[in-house]
């Protein structure tokens, strides 16, 4: 899932300082799980904004709403009428959600309340680690389910660099060398032969942004080429 | 005019509220600026409840459980 971190309150408050009617839109999926932008965090931010405005003898109106997913047109469309009553929007979704909401709601200034961090996993409540760089070419089948692109800081695809020492990474000695882990894993599975396969250069050209994926069924039905 | 703080008391129904009840039976009094909100358990109290109290104009908050 997408991991995000709440922005410092000062930054959010400064961004919306000129507005009196603010709508905070939360997202009930990834950012809710990583405790950054779900329904509860929307309530907390709304309280913070109102209390901070009260201290400056200002009275502001703060609307709160949380949709299931801000990156999904189906959930976002019903919001459009709701937004009309407000001067500005704060989105607590990841960058994708903020942009989609901005696209849907014309003429309304929109501000992000979280910093989108990475695609990762939820190890425990409050402890998230990165696992995927969304690099558009997956090697996990070859590497025993350990991603060399993400877990190796150098993103090496054909074995470790010269800096690996006792299974640790030279970039950060606290961390395991991704390729040591891959070797151990493949050894356990009896698939060390995988390492003899030379992986060609990573297709970085595919990583040109922004990416688009069109499902074959969608293409068949609507005849979209690009 | 003297400032009389409005205090909200979030209390547990099983201990603090019962204690307040007993204090009442013993004819002990507390200022009428204290308002009691009864919780089934104070473990239910969330940061959001506390912020909402201040937002609604409370000057102080007492949690008893």
JSON list of C-alpha atoms in Angstrom, two decimals, chain A residues 85-188:
[
{"chain": "A", "resi": 85, "resn": "UNK", "atom": "CA", "xyz": [-19.72, 25.46, -0.35]},
{"chain": "A", "resi": 86, "resn": "UNK", "atom": "CA", "xyz": [-16.06, 25.75, 0.57]},
{"chain": "A", "resi": 87, "resn": "UNK", "atom": "CA", "xyz": [-13.26, 28.20, -0.32]},
{"chain": "A", "resi": 88, "resn": "UNK", "atom": "CA", "xyz": [-10.42, 25.71, -0.20]},
{"chain": "A", "resi": 89, "resn": "UNK", "atom": "CA", "xyz": [-9.80, 21.97, 0.05]},
{"chain": "A", "resi": 90, "resn": "UNK", "atom": "CA", "xyz": [-7.26, 20.09, 2.10]},
{"chain": "A", "resi": 91, "resn": "UNK", "atom": "CA", "xyz": [-6.73, 16.56, 0.82]},
{"chain": "A", "resi": 92, "resn": "UNK", "atom": "CA", "xyz": [-5.28, 13.99, 3.19]},
{"chain": "A", "resi": 93, "resn": "UNK", "atom": "CA", "xyz": [-4.81, 11.39, 0.44]},
{"chain": "A", "resi": 94, "resn": "UNK", "atom": "CA", "xyz": [-1.57, 10.38, -1.27]},
{"chain": "A", "resi": 95, "resn": "UNK", "atom": "CA", "xyz": [-0.32, 12.49, -4.17]},
{"chain": "A", "resi": 96, "resn": "UNK", "atom": "CA", "xyz": [-2.50, 10.55, -6.61]},
{"chain": "A", "resi": 97, "resn": "UNK", "atom": "CA", "xyz": [-5.64, 11.32, -4.62]},
{"chain": "A", "resi": 98, "resn": "UNK", "atom": "CA", "xyz": [-4.77, 15.01, -4.28]},
{"chain": "A", "resi": 99, "resn": "UNK", "atom": "CA", "xyz": [-4.25, 15.35, -8.03]},
{"chain": "A", "resi": 100, "resn": "UNK", "atom": "CA", "xyz": [-7.41, 13.46, -8.91]},
{"chain": "A", "resi": 101, "resn": "UNK", "atom": "CA", "xyz": [-9.44, 15.62, -6.53]},
{"chain": "A", "resi": 102, "resn": "UNK", "atom": "CA", "xyz": [-7.85, 18.77, -7.99]},
{"chain": "A", "resi": 103, "resn": "UNK", "atom": "CA", "xyz": [-8.76, 17.55, -11.46]},
{"chain": "A", "resi": 104, "resn": "UNK", "atom": "CA", "xyz": [-12.37, 16.92, -10.43]},
{"chain": "A", "resi": 105, "resn": "UNK", "atom": "CA", "xyz": [-12.93, 20.16, -8.53]},
{"chain": "A", "resi": 106, "resn": "UNK", "atom": "CA", "xyz": [-12.15, 23.08, -10.78]},
{"chain": "A", "resi": 107, "resn": "UNK", "atom": "CA", "xyz": [-11.46, 26.57, -9.43]},
{"chain": "A", "resi": 108, "resn": "UNK", "atom": "CA", "xyz": [-10.93, 25.38, -5.87]},
{"chain": "A", "resi": 109, "resn": "UNK", "atom": "CA", "xyz": [-7.47, 25.74, -4.36]},
{"chain": "A", "resi": 110, "resn": "UNK", "atom": "CA", "xyz": [-6.33, 22.38, -3.05]},
{"chain": "A", "resi": 111, "resn": "UNK", "atom": "CA", "xyz": [-3.59, 21.64, -0.52]},
{"chain": "A", "resi": 112, "resn": "UNK", "atom": "CA", "xyz": [-2.02, 18.34, 0.51]},
{"chain": "A", "resi": 113, "resn": "UNK", "atom": "CA", "xyz": [-1.90, 17.47, 4.20]},
{"chain": "A", "resi": 114, "resn": "UNK", "atom": "CA", "xyz": [0.42, 14.48, 3.88]},
{"chain": "A", "resi": 115, "resn": "UNK", "atom": "CA", "xyz": [3.77, 13.74, 2.29]},
{"chain": "A", "resi": 116, "resn": "UNK", "atom": "CA", "xyz": [3.52, 10.57, 0.21]},
{"chain": "A", "resi": 117, "resn": "UNK", "atom": "CA", "xyz": [6.50, 8.45, 1.13]},
{"chain": "A", "resi": 118, "resn": "UNK", "atom": "CA", "xyz": [6.64, 5.05, -0.62]},
{"chain": "A", "resi": 119, "resn": "UNK", "atom": "CA", "xyz": [4.93, 1.77, -1.49]},
{"chain": "A", "resi": 120, "resn": "UNK", "atom": "CA", "xyz": [5.42, -0.41, 1.52]},
{"chain": "A", "resi": 121, "resn": "UNK", "atom": "CA", "xyz": [4.07, -2.88, 4.02]},
{"chain": "A", "resi": 122, "resn": "UNK", "atom": "CA", "xyz": [2.41, -2.60, 7.40]},
{"chain": "A", "resi": 123, "resn": "UNK", "atom": "CA", "xyz": [4.72, -4.54, 9.78]},
{"chain": "A", "resi": 124, "resn": "UNK", "atom": "CA", "xyz": [2.85, -3.37, 12.85]},
{"chain": "A", "resi": 125, "resn": "UNK", "atom": "CA", "xyz": [0.63, -0.44, 13.72]},
{"chain": "A", "resi": 126, "resn": "UNK", "atom": "CA", "xyz": [2.91, 2.54, 13.09]},
{"chain": "A", "resi": 127, "resn": "UNK", "atom": "CA", "xyz": [5.84, 0.60, 11.57]},
{"chain": "A", "resi": 128, "resn": "UNK", "atom": "CA", "xyz": [6.05, 0.64, 7.78]},
{"chain": "A", "resi": 129, "resn": "UNK", "atom": "CA", "xyz": [8.86, -0.33, 5.45]},
{"chain": "A", "resi": 130, "resn": "UNK", "atom": "CA", "xyz": [9.39, 0.16, 1.75]},
{"chain": "A", "resi": 131, "resn": "UNK", "atom": "CA", "xyz": [9.12, -2.89, -0.51]},
{"chain": "A", "resi": 132, "resn": "UNK", "atom": "CA", "xyz": [8.42, -1.73, -4.06]},
{"chain": "A", "resi": 133, "resn": "UNK", "atom": "CA", "xyz": [9.70, 1.01, -6.35]},
{"chain": "A", "resi": 134, "resn": "UNK", "atom": "CA", "xyz": [6.98, 0.45, -8.97]},
{"chain": "A", "resi": 135, "resn": "UNK", "atom": "CA", "xyz": [9.80, 0.09, -11.51]},
{"chain": "A", "resi": 136, "resn": "UNK", "atom": "CA", "xyz": [7.57, -1.53, -14.17]},
{"chain": "A", "resi": 137, "resn": "UNK", "atom": "CA", "xyz": [9.67, -4.71, -14.44]},
{"chain": "A", "resi": 138, "resn": "UNK", "atom": "CA", "xyz": [9.39, -7.25, -11.63]},
{"chain": "A", "resi": 139, "resn": "UNK", "atom": "CA", "xyz": [12.32, -9.60, -10.82]},
{"chain": "A", "resi": 140, "resn": "UNK", "atom": "CA", "xyz": [10.86, -11.18, -7.69]},
{"chain": "A", "resi": 141, "resn": "UNK", "atom": "CA", "xyz": [10.40, -14.57, -9.36]},
{"chain": "A", "resi": 142, "resn": "UNK", "atom": "CA", "xyz": [14.14, -14.79, -10.00]},
{"chain": "A", "resi": 143, "resn": "UNK", "atom": "CA", "xyz": [15.26, -13.39, -6.68]},
{"chain": "A", "resi": 144, "resn": "UNK", "atom": "CA", "xyz": [13.30, -15.46, -4.20]},
{"chain": "A", "resi": 145, "resn": "UNK", "atom": "CA", "xyz": [10.72, -12.78, -3.45]},
{"chain": "A", "resi": 146, "resn": "UNK", "atom": "CA", "xyz": [13.27, -10.19, -2.34]},
{"chain": "A", "resi": 147, "resn": "UNK", "atom": "CA", "xyz": [13.38, -7.10, -4.54]},
{"chain": "A", "resi": 148, "resn": "UNK", "atom": "CA", "xyz": [16.91, -6.08, -5.62]},
{"chain": "A", "resi": 149, "resn": "UNK", "atom": "CA", "xyz": [15.61, -2.79, -7.03]},
{"chain": "A", "resi": 150, "resn": "UNK", "atom": "CA", "xyz": [14.15, -1.68, -3.68]},
{"chain": "A", "resi": 151, "resn": "UNK", "atom": "CA", "xyz": [16.13, -3.53, -1.04]},
{"chain": "A", "resi": 152, "resn": "UNK", "atom": "CA", "xyz": [19.56, -2.86, -2.57]},
{"chain": "A", "resi": 153, "resn": "UNK", "atom": "CA", "xyz": [20.30, 0.90, -2.33]},
{"chain": "A", "resi": 154, "resn": "UNK", "atom": "CA", "xyz": [22.23, 0.61, -5.60]},
{"chain": "A", "resi": 155, "resn": "UNK", "atom": "CA", "xyz": [19.47, -1.36, -7.29]},
{"chain": "A", "resi": 156, "resn": "UNK", "atom": "CA", "xyz": [21.94, -3.98, -8.56]},
{"chain": "A", "resi": 157, "resn": "UNK", "atom": "CA", "xyz": [20.35, -6.75, -10.61]},
{"chain": "A", "resi": 158, "resn": "UNK", "atom": "CA", "xyz": [23.16, -9.32, -10.95]},
{"chain": "A", "resi": 159, "resn": "UNK", "atom": "CA", "xyz": [24.59, -9.90, -7.51]},
{"chain": "A", "resi": 160, "resn": "UNK", "atom": "CA", "xyz": [26.06, -7.80, -4.73]},
{"chain": "A", "resi": 161, "resn": "UNK", "atom": "CA", "xyz": [28.56, -4.98, -5.07]},
{"chain": "A", "resi": 162, "resn": "UNK", "atom": "CA", "xyz": [32.04, -5.18, -3.54]},
{"chain": "A", "resi": 163, "resn": "UNK", "atom": "CA", "xyz": [30.88, -3.38, -0.45]},
{"chain": "A", "resi": 164, "resn": "UNK", "atom": "CA", "xyz": [28.86, -6.18, 1.09]},
{"chain": "A", "resi": 165, "resn": "UNK", "atom": "CA", "xyz": [30.43, -7.31, 4.38]},
{"chain": "A", "resi": 166, "resn": "UNK", "atom": "CA", "xyz": [29.28, -10.21, 6.53]},
{"chain": "A", "resi": 167, "resn": "UNK", "atom": "CA", "xyz": [25.84, -9.99, 5.00]},
{"chain": "A", "resi": 168, "resn": "UNK", "atom": "CA", "xyz": [25.51, -6.26, 5.74]},
{"chain": "A", "resi": 169, "resn": "UNK", "atom": "CA", "xyz": [25.14, -3.35, 3.34]},
{"chain": "A", "resi": 170, "resn": "UNK", "atom": "CA", "xyz": [27.97, -0.81, 2.98]},
{"chain": "A", "resi": 171, "resn": "UNK", "atom": "CA", "xyz": [25.48, 2.03, 2.51]},
{"chain": "A", "resi": 172, "resn": "UNK", "atom": "CA", "xyz": [23.87, 1.32, 5.88]},
{"chain": "A", "resi": 173, "resn": "UNK", "atom": "CA", "xyz": [25.66, -1.20, 8.11]},
{"chain": "A", "resi": 174, "resn": "UNK", "atom": "CA", "xyz": [22.47, -1.72, 10.13]},
{"chain": "A", "resi": 175, "resn": "UNK", "atom": "CA", "xyz": [20.75, -3.16, 7.09]},
{"chain": "A", "resi": 176, "resn": "UNK", "atom": "CA", "xyz": [21.11, -6.57, 5.51]},
{"chain": "A", "resi": 177, "resn": "UNK", "atom": "CA", "xyz": [22.66, -6.82, 2.06]},
{"chain": "A", "resi": 178, "resn": "UNK", "atom": "CA", "xyz": [19.75, -7.53, -0.26]},
{"chain": "A", "resi": 179, "resn": "UNK", "atom": "CA", "xyz": [21.86, -9.90, -2.36]},
{"chain": "A", "resi": 180, "resn": "UNK", "atom": "CA", "xyz": [23.01, -11.88, 0.70]},
{"chain": "A", "resi": 181, "resn": "UNK", "atom": "CA", "xyz": [19.36, -12.32, 1.61]},
{"chain": "A", "resi": 182, "resn": "UNK", "atom": "CA", "xyz": [18.52, -13.32, -1.96]},
{"chain": "A", "resi": 183, "resn": "UNK", "atom": "CA", "xyz": [21.36, -15.90, -1.95]},
{"chain": "A", "resi": 184, "resn": "UNK", "atom": "CA", "xyz": [20.23, -17.37, 1.38]},
{"chain": "A", "resi": 185, "resn": "UNK", "atom": "CA", "xyz": [16.65, -17.54, 0.24]},
{"chain": "A", "resi": 186, "resn": "UNK", "atom": "CA", "xyz": [17.46, -19.20, -3.10]},
{"chain": "A", "resi": 187, "resn": "UNK", "atom": "CA", "xyz": [19.80, -21.64, -1.30]},
{"chain": "A", "resi": 188, "resn": "UNK", "atom": "CA", "xyz": [16.95, -22.64, 1.02]}
]
